[in-house]
Amino acid sequence: MTRVVYVNGRYLPYAHASVHAEDRGFQFADAVYEVCEVMAGRLVDETRHIERLGRSLKELRIPQPMAAASLARVMRETIRRNRVADGIVYLQVSRGAGPRDFLFPAAAVSPTVVCLARSVSPSKLEAAAETGIAIKTMPDTRWARCDIKTVMLLPAALAKEAARADDAKEAWFVDRDGYVTEGASSNAWIIDREGRLVTRQVTPAILRGVTRTTLMDLLKRHAIEFVERPFTVEEAKAAREAFITSATNLVMPVVRIDGQPIGNGAPGLMTQRLRSDFHDAAEIAKP
Ligand code: PMP
């Protein structure tokens, strides 16, 4: 449970952690965020997460609220105050609060910064990885700049809710041409009939997942071939293996897509190997 939340320079008790009613994050989804894995009290891949936050802020012309090192300090302190050993830390920056107006407020408005951390049971996550998860596919109804990590997550929330109604854990968005873009909160991967790993190339249609990038480092290190190209739902259903990547799920096997078993319906061997080796390639912060 989150006990303490960082809000604009103060560490507040959970029940008192609030932002202004006219925050632009609330009114316009004018905000960006990051979710970082915490392992044994240490941040995983913080450099890449902070760099991506910087990029998202720049794309939206939200001023960087503080130096990267200070953001990292806030994340660490939030983890410490919440006594999180294994879990996640969430950092959000909005353009700030001001009278509702589509136009950006005057430069004097300071961005709103919120940081919270919570524990996630490693054994629960491992249990999910042992059985694998089901996917539901649905049309990608999001905007054209999914490369920016904004809090505009209504299509993702609707998709995950629809997936849950079908006993699936994640939704895969599909573009107009029938190609999978990515998961509602993850990147999508398959291992094709030739044994090659496939994931969609980075364009504004998907988020460049930090877990995706780190996994690619691992693949290069072990000379495991991968291709960045779109794949169809049909190809995914006929794949040898499938999985998703995200900071919260790491490498998570996919065993069913729209009710159809993938491979023999159990987590694939390569997927399991990549999951167990993942942290070898990740940046683990010093304690
Ligand atoms: N795509 C989307 C749409 C996401 O929300 C996420 C998770 N934030 C990802 C991909 C995976 O990104 P990461 O590996 O950095 O968690």
Tab-separated table of C-alpha atoms and ligand atoms in Angstrom:
chain	number	residue	atom	x	y	z
A	1	MET	CA	0.000	0.000	0.000
A	2	THR	CA	1.140	3.538	-0.718
A	3	ARG	CA	1.510	5.471	2.548
A	4	VAL	CA	3.300	8.590	1.418
A	5	VAL	CA	2.937	10.516	-1.834
A	6	TYR	CA	5.269	13.181	-3.136
A	7	VAL	CA	3.286	16.196	-4.388
A	8	ASN	CA	5.088	19.350	-5.521
A	9	GLY	CA	7.977	19.245	-3.092
A	10	ARG	CA	6.245	17.650	-0.107
A	11	TYR	CA	5.868	14.096	1.095
A	12	LEU	CA	2.235	13.842	2.175
A	13	PRO	CA	0.202	11.137	3.908
A	14	TYR	CA	-1.791	9.190	1.306
A	15	ALA	CA	-5.190	10.580	2.438
A	16	HIS	CA	-3.971	14.176	2.027
A	17	ALA	CA	-2.139	13.801	-1.260
A	18	SER	CA	-4.057	15.905	-3.774
A	19	VAL	CA	-3.525	18.328	-6.638
A	20	HIS	CA	-5.579	21.355	-7.704
A	21	ALA	CA	-9.051	20.852	-9.262
A	22	GLU	CA	-7.893	22.868	-12.276
A	23	ASP	CA	-4.791	20.824	-12.864
A	24	ARG	CA	-4.332	20.386	-16.605
A	25	GLY	CA	-3.574	16.722	-16.081
A	26	PHE	CA	-7.145	16.354	-14.782
A	27	GLN	CA	-8.846	18.619	-17.345
A	28	PHE	CA	-6.880	17.906	-20.528
A	29	ALA	CA	-4.759	14.801	-19.830
A	30	ASP	CA	-1.985	17.356	-20.294
A	31	ALA	CA	0.532	15.270	-18.395
A	32	VAL	CA	3.149	12.583	-18.852
A	33	TYR	CA	4.337	9.773	-16.626
A	34	GLU	CA	6.754	6.932	-16.044
A	35	VAL	CA	6.475	3.620	-14.221
A	36	CYS	CA	9.748	2.104	-13.051
A	37	GLU	CA	10.335	-1.345	-11.606
A	38	VAL	CA	11.731	-1.543	-8.065
A	39	MET	CA	13.704	-4.686	-7.293
A	40	ALA	CA	15.131	-5.310	-3.820
A	41	GLY	CA	14.660	-1.597	-3.111
A	42	ARG	CA	16.574	-0.547	-6.228
A	43	LEU	CA	15.362	1.288	-9.304
A	44	VAL	CA	15.594	-0.691	-12.528
A	45	ASP	CA	16.573	1.147	-15.727
A	46	GLU	CA	16.163	4.596	-14.164
A	47	THR	CA	18.339	6.308	-16.782
A	48	ARG	CA	16.145	5.146	-19.647
A	49	HIS	CA	12.935	6.006	-17.785
A	50	ILE	CA	14.149	9.491	-16.898
A	51	GLU	CA	15.373	10.063	-20.452
A	52	ARG	CA	12.003	9.022	-21.846
A	53	LEU	CA	10.220	11.334	-19.396
A	54	GLY	CA	12.440	14.160	-20.622
A	55	ARG	CA	11.515	13.340	-24.215
A	56	SER	CA	7.769	13.201	-23.437
A	57	LEU	CA	7.994	16.578	-21.657
A	58	LYS	CA	9.894	18.090	-24.579
A	59	GLU	CA	7.383	16.809	-27.142
A	60	LEU	CA	4.564	18.502	-25.189
A	61	ARG	CA	6.643	21.600	-24.365
A	62	ILE	CA	6.121	21.102	-20.624
A	63	PRO	CA	9.119	22.593	-18.803
A	64	GLN	CA	11.362	20.046	-17.098
A	65	PRO	CA	10.263	20.511	-13.453
A	66	MET	CA	13.684	19.685	-12.001
A	67	ALA	CA	17.001	18.177	-13.025
A	68	ALA	CA	17.098	14.477	-13.857
A	69	ALA	CA	19.182	13.779	-10.728
A	70	SER	CA	16.557	15.485	-8.549
A	71	LEU	CA	13.765	13.442	-10.147
A	72	ALA	CA	15.747	10.294	-9.390
A	73	ARG	CA	16.165	11.494	-5.794
A	74	VAL	CA	12.398	11.996	-5.463
A	75	MET	CA	11.777	8.475	-6.781
A	76	ARG	CA	14.300	6.964	-4.348
A	77	GLU	CA	12.924	8.880	-1.385
A	78	THR	CA	9.355	7.873	-2.275
A	79	ILE	CA	10.445	4.229	-2.450
A	80	ARG	CA	12.214	4.565	0.897
A	81	ARG	CA	9.339	6.286	2.686
A	82	ASN	CA	6.904	3.648	1.446
A	83	ARG	CA	9.308	0.835	2.375
A	84	VAL	CA	8.954	-0.737	-1.061
A	85	ALA	CA	11.329	-3.617	-1.643
A	86	ASP	CA	9.734	-5.078	-4.786
A	87	GLY	CA	7.156	-3.124	-6.713
A	88	ILE	CA	6.856	-0.007	-8.807
A	89	VAL	CA	7.414	3.711	-8.566
A	90	TYR	CA	5.115	6.049	-10.506
A	91	LEU	CA	6.142	9.566	-11.492
A	92	GLN	CA	3.765	12.018	-13.144
A	93	VAL	CA	4.338	15.549	-14.400
A	94	SER	CA	1.494	17.752	-15.628
A	95	ARG	CA	1.719	21.202	-17.183
A	96	GLY	CA	0.325	22.575	-13.907
A	97	ALA	CA	-2.883	24.222	-12.753
A	98	GLY	CA	-4.644	27.345	-14.014
A	99	PRO	CA	-8.071	28.630	-15.104
A	100	ARG	CA	-9.418	26.212	-17.708
A	101	ASP	CA	-8.185	27.262	-21.141
A	102	PHE	CA	-7.140	25.142	-24.090
A	103	LEU	CA	-4.174	27.426	-24.640
A	104	PHE	CA	-1.081	26.766	-22.562
A	105	PRO	CA	-0.883	28.882	-19.401
A	106	ALA	CA	1.707	31.595	-18.958
A	107	ALA	CA	5.232	30.290	-18.523
A	108	ALA	CA	5.106	31.201	-14.817
A	109	VAL	CA	2.864	28.195	-14.033
A	110	SER	CA	4.928	25.427	-12.478
A	111	PRO	CA	4.420	21.837	-13.550
A	112	THR	CA	2.718	19.521	-11.054
A	113	VAL	CA	4.926	16.645	-9.935
A	114	VAL	CA	3.507	13.568	-8.222
A	115	CYS	CA	5.404	10.448	-7.219
A	116	LEU	CA	4.111	7.328	-5.509
A	117	ALA	CA	5.443	3.855	-4.902
A	118	ARG	CA	3.783	0.572	-4.105
A	119	SER	CA	4.763	-2.995	-3.468
A	120	VAL	CA	3.928	-5.754	-5.926
A	121	SER	CA	4.219	-9.324	-4.721
A	122	PRO	CA	7.029	-10.988	-6.717
A	123	SER	CA	5.479	-14.402	-6.059
A	124	LYS	CA	2.143	-13.318	-7.572
A	125	LEU	CA	3.934	-12.029	-10.649
A	126	GLU	CA	5.938	-15.248	-10.919
A	127	ALA	CA	2.741	-17.296	-10.600
A	128	ALA	CA	1.240	-15.310	-13.510
A	129	ALA	CA	4.400	-15.899	-15.556
A	130	GLU	CA	4.222	-19.626	-14.901
A	131	THR	CA	0.724	-19.938	-16.333
A	132	GLY	CA	1.017	-17.146	-18.901
A	133	ILE	CA	-1.663	-14.614	-19.767
A	134	ALA	CA	-4.495	-14.319	-22.271
A	135	ILE	CA	-4.835	-11.441	-24.742
A	136	LYS	CA	-7.908	-9.878	-26.320
A	137	THR	CA	-7.397	-7.957	-29.554
A	138	MET	CA	-9.330	-4.808	-30.407
A	139	PRO	CA	-9.156	-1.816	-32.764
A	140	ASP	CA	-6.567	0.796	-31.858
A	141	THR	CA	-8.711	3.836	-31.088
A	142	ARG	CA	-5.890	5.902	-29.553
A	143	TRP	CA	-4.414	9.116	-30.899
A	144	ALA	CA	-1.604	9.442	-33.422
A	145	ARG	CA	1.197	10.175	-30.903
A	146	CYS	CA	1.396	6.997	-28.827
A	147	ASP	CA	5.179	7.519	-28.697
A	148	ILE	CA	4.577	10.192	-26.027
A	149	LYS	CA	3.842	8.633	-22.644
A	150	THR	CA	0.822	10.753	-21.706
A	151	VAL	CA	-1.833	10.027	-19.082
A	152	MET	CA	-4.447	10.036	-21.866
A	153	LEU	CA	-5.210	6.429	-21.008
A	154	LEU	CA	-8.973	6.142	-21.483
A	155	PRO	CA	-8.735	3.878	-24.565
A	156	ALA	CA	-6.274	1.694	-22.649
A	157	ALA	CA	-8.567	1.526	-19.610
A	158	LEU	CA	-11.560	0.615	-21.816
A	159	ALA	CA	-9.508	-2.004	-23.632
A	160	LYS	CA	-8.273	-3.611	-20.412
A	161	GLU	CA	-11.801	-3.635	-19.020
A	162	ALA	CA	-13.063	-5.344	-22.208
A	163	ALA	CA	-10.187	-7.824	-21.947
A	164	ARG	CA	-11.090	-8.615	-18.361
A	165	ALA	CA	-14.692	-9.337	-19.408
A	166	ASP	CA	-13.213	-12.023	-21.689
A	167	ASP	CA	-10.892	-13.390	-18.968
A	168	ALA	CA	-7.879	-11.844	-20.663
A	169	LYS	CA	-5.167	-9.960	-18.800
A	170	GLU	CA	-4.066	-7.594	-21.552
A	171	ALA	CA	-5.470	-6.076	-24.737
A	172	TRP	CA	-3.526	-5.848	-27.995
A	173	PHE	CA	-4.457	-2.932	-30.188
A	174	VAL	CA	-4.787	-3.625	-33.907
A	175	ASP	CA	-4.393	-0.946	-36.608
A	176	ARG	CA	-6.682	-0.482	-39.606
A	177	ASP	CA	-4.595	-2.829	-41.728
A	178	GLY	CA	-4.908	-5.704	-39.247
A	179	TYR	CA	-1.439	-5.328	-37.720
A	180	VAL	CA	-0.879	-5.372	-33.960
A	181	THR	CA	0.452	-2.046	-32.694
A	182	GLU	CA	1.109	-2.838	-29.015
A	183	GLY	CA	-0.567	-3.780	-25.749
A	184	ALA	CA	-2.744	-1.387	-23.752
A	185	SER	CA	0.186	-1.034	-21.323
A	186	SER	CA	2.917	-3.174	-22.869
A	187	ASN	CA	4.783	-3.928	-26.077
A	188	ALA	CA	3.767	-6.985	-28.084
A	189	TRP	CA	6.169	-9.686	-29.298
A	190	ILE	CA	5.883	-12.996	-31.125
A	191	ILE	CA	8.349	-15.711	-32.089
A	192	ASP	CA	7.516	-16.601	-35.673
A	193	ARG	CA	7.523	-20.000	-37.415
A	194	GLU	CA	11.226	-19.548	-38.258
A	195	GLY	CA	12.064	-18.926	-34.588
A	196	ARG	CA	12.743	-15.212	-35.071
A	197	LEU	CA	11.581	-12.724	-32.474
A	198	VAL	CA	9.330	-10.056	-33.928
A	199	THR	CA	8.103	-6.773	-32.483
A	200	ARG	CA	6.758	-3.691	-34.191
A	201	GLN	CA	9.272	-1.010	-35.154
A	202	VAL	CA	9.174	2.289	-33.284
A	203	THR	CA	6.984	4.905	-34.939
A	204	PRO	CA	4.486	7.351	-33.401
A	205	ALA	CA	2.043	4.377	-33.353
A	206	ILE	CA	3.720	2.792	-30.309
A	207	LEU	CA	5.561	3.649	-27.132
A	208	ARG	CA	9.249	2.796	-27.117
A	209	GLY	CA	9.098	0.562	-24.052
A	210	VAL	CA	12.138	0.683	-21.803
A	211	THR	CA	11.715	-3.052	-21.178
A	212	ARG	CA	11.585	-3.585	-24.961
A	213	THR	CA	14.855	-1.664	-25.429
A	214	THR	CA	16.613	-3.469	-22.569
A	215	LEU	CA	15.410	-6.838	-23.866
A	216	MET	CA	16.920	-5.949	-27.258
A	217	ASP	CA	20.264	-5.362	-25.490
A	218	LEU	CA	19.966	-8.854	-24.001
A	219	LEU	CA	19.106	-10.358	-27.404
A	220	LYS	CA	22.123	-8.672	-29.019
A	221	ARG	CA	24.391	-9.884	-26.230
A	222	HIS	CA	23.279	-13.494	-26.838
A	223	ALA	CA	23.185	-13.081	-30.637
A	224	ILE	CA	19.483	-13.956	-30.702
A	225	GLU	CA	17.922	-12.752	-33.925
A	226	PHE	CA	15.027	-10.306	-33.819
A	227	VAL	CA	13.205	-8.224	-36.402
A	228	GLU	CA	11.312	-4.998	-35.954
A	229	ARG	CA	8.275	-5.170	-38.209
A	230	PRO	CA	4.502	-5.219	-37.866
A	231	PHE	CA	2.748	-8.596	-37.539
A	232	THR	CA	-0.911	-9.470	-38.048
A	233	VAL	CA	-3.278	-11.030	-35.524
A	234	GLU	CA	-3.374	-14.182	-37.709
A	235	GLU	CA	0.416	-14.422	-37.630
A	236	ALA	CA	0.388	-13.981	-33.850
A	237	LYS	CA	-2.192	-16.739	-33.433
A	238	ALA	CA	-0.011	-19.077	-35.521
A	239	ALA	CA	3.226	-18.051	-33.732
A	240	ARG	CA	5.460	-20.450	-31.803
A	241	GLU	CA	5.485	-18.175	-28.775
A	242	ALA	CA	4.182	-14.771	-27.798
A	243	PHE	CA	4.855	-12.401	-24.927
A	244	ILE	CA	4.543	-8.843	-23.711
A	245	THR	CA	7.129	-6.537	-22.171
A	246	SER	CA	6.630	-3.758	-19.631
A	247	ALA	CA	8.288	-2.476	-16.478
A	248	THR	CA	5.502	-4.001	-14.372
A	249	ASN	CA	5.352	-7.396	-16.118
A	250	LEU	CA	8.930	-7.654	-17.432
A	251	VAL	CA	8.744	-10.487	-20.011
A	252	MET	CA	5.304	-12.067	-19.580
A	253	PRO	CA	4.315	-15.149	-21.630
A	254	VAL	CA	1.124	-14.963	-23.694
A	255	VAL	CA	-0.637	-18.314	-23.983
A	256	ARG	CA	-3.959	-17.365	-25.624
A	257	ILE	CA	-5.026	-14.719	-28.114
A	258	ASP	CA	-8.784	-14.225	-28.543
A	259	GLY	CA	-9.305	-17.648	-26.993
A	260	GLN	CA	-6.883	-19.416	-29.345
A	261	PRO	CA	-3.920	-21.215	-27.723
A	262	ILE	CA	-0.430	-20.116	-28.781
A	263	GLY	CA	1.941	-23.029	-29.466
A	264	ASN	CA	0.927	-25.775	-27.056
A	265	GLY	CA	-0.946	-23.291	-24.869
A	266	ALA	CA	1.832	-23.077	-22.254
A	267	PRO	CA	4.542	-20.408	-21.803
A	268	GLY	CA	7.242	-20.849	-24.457
A	269	LEU	CA	10.769	-21.933	-23.543
A	270	MET	CA	12.498	-18.961	-25.163
A	271	THR	CA	10.083	-16.562	-23.447
A	272	GLN	CA	10.823	-18.158	-20.072
A	273	ARG	CA	14.549	-17.928	-20.689
A	274	LEU	CA	14.319	-14.256	-21.620
A	275	ARG	CA	12.245	-13.589	-18.522
A	276	SER	CA	14.771	-15.208	-16.215
A	277	ASP	CA	17.753	-13.457	-17.881
A	278	PHE	CA	16.100	-10.039	-18.257
A	279	HIS	CA	17.778	-8.301	-15.316
A	280	ASP	CA	21.240	-9.258	-16.623
A	281	ALA	CA	20.781	-6.560	-19.259
A	282	ALA	CA	18.980	-3.984	-17.092
A	283	GLU	CA	20.569	-1.081	-15.246
A	284	ILE	CA	20.164	-1.771	-11.519
A	285	ALA	CA	20.646	1.306	-9.359
A	286	LYS	CA	23.104	1.224	-6.484
A	287	PRO	CA	21.464	0.740	-3.095
B	1	PMP	N1	3.256	0.512	-24.450
B	1	PMP	C1	2.364	1.159	-23.680
B	1	PMP	C2	1.155	1.759	-24.323
B	1	PMP	C3	2.569	1.261	-22.299
B	1	PMP	O1	1.674	1.916	-21.532
B	1	PMP	C4	3.702	0.626	-21.719
B	1	PMP	C5	3.923	0.646	-20.229
B	1	PMP	N2	4.128	1.898	-19.716
B	1	PMP	C6	4.613	-0.023	-22.553
B	1	PMP	C7	4.360	-0.060	-23.921
B	1	PMP	C8	5.865	-0.672	-22.007
B	1	PMP	O2	6.794	0.304	-21.622
B	1	PMP	P1	7.888	0.012	-20.496
B	1	PMP	O3	8.615	-1.210	-20.923
B	1	PMP	O4	8.737	1.224	-20.512
B	1	PMP	O5	7.143	-0.177	-19.217
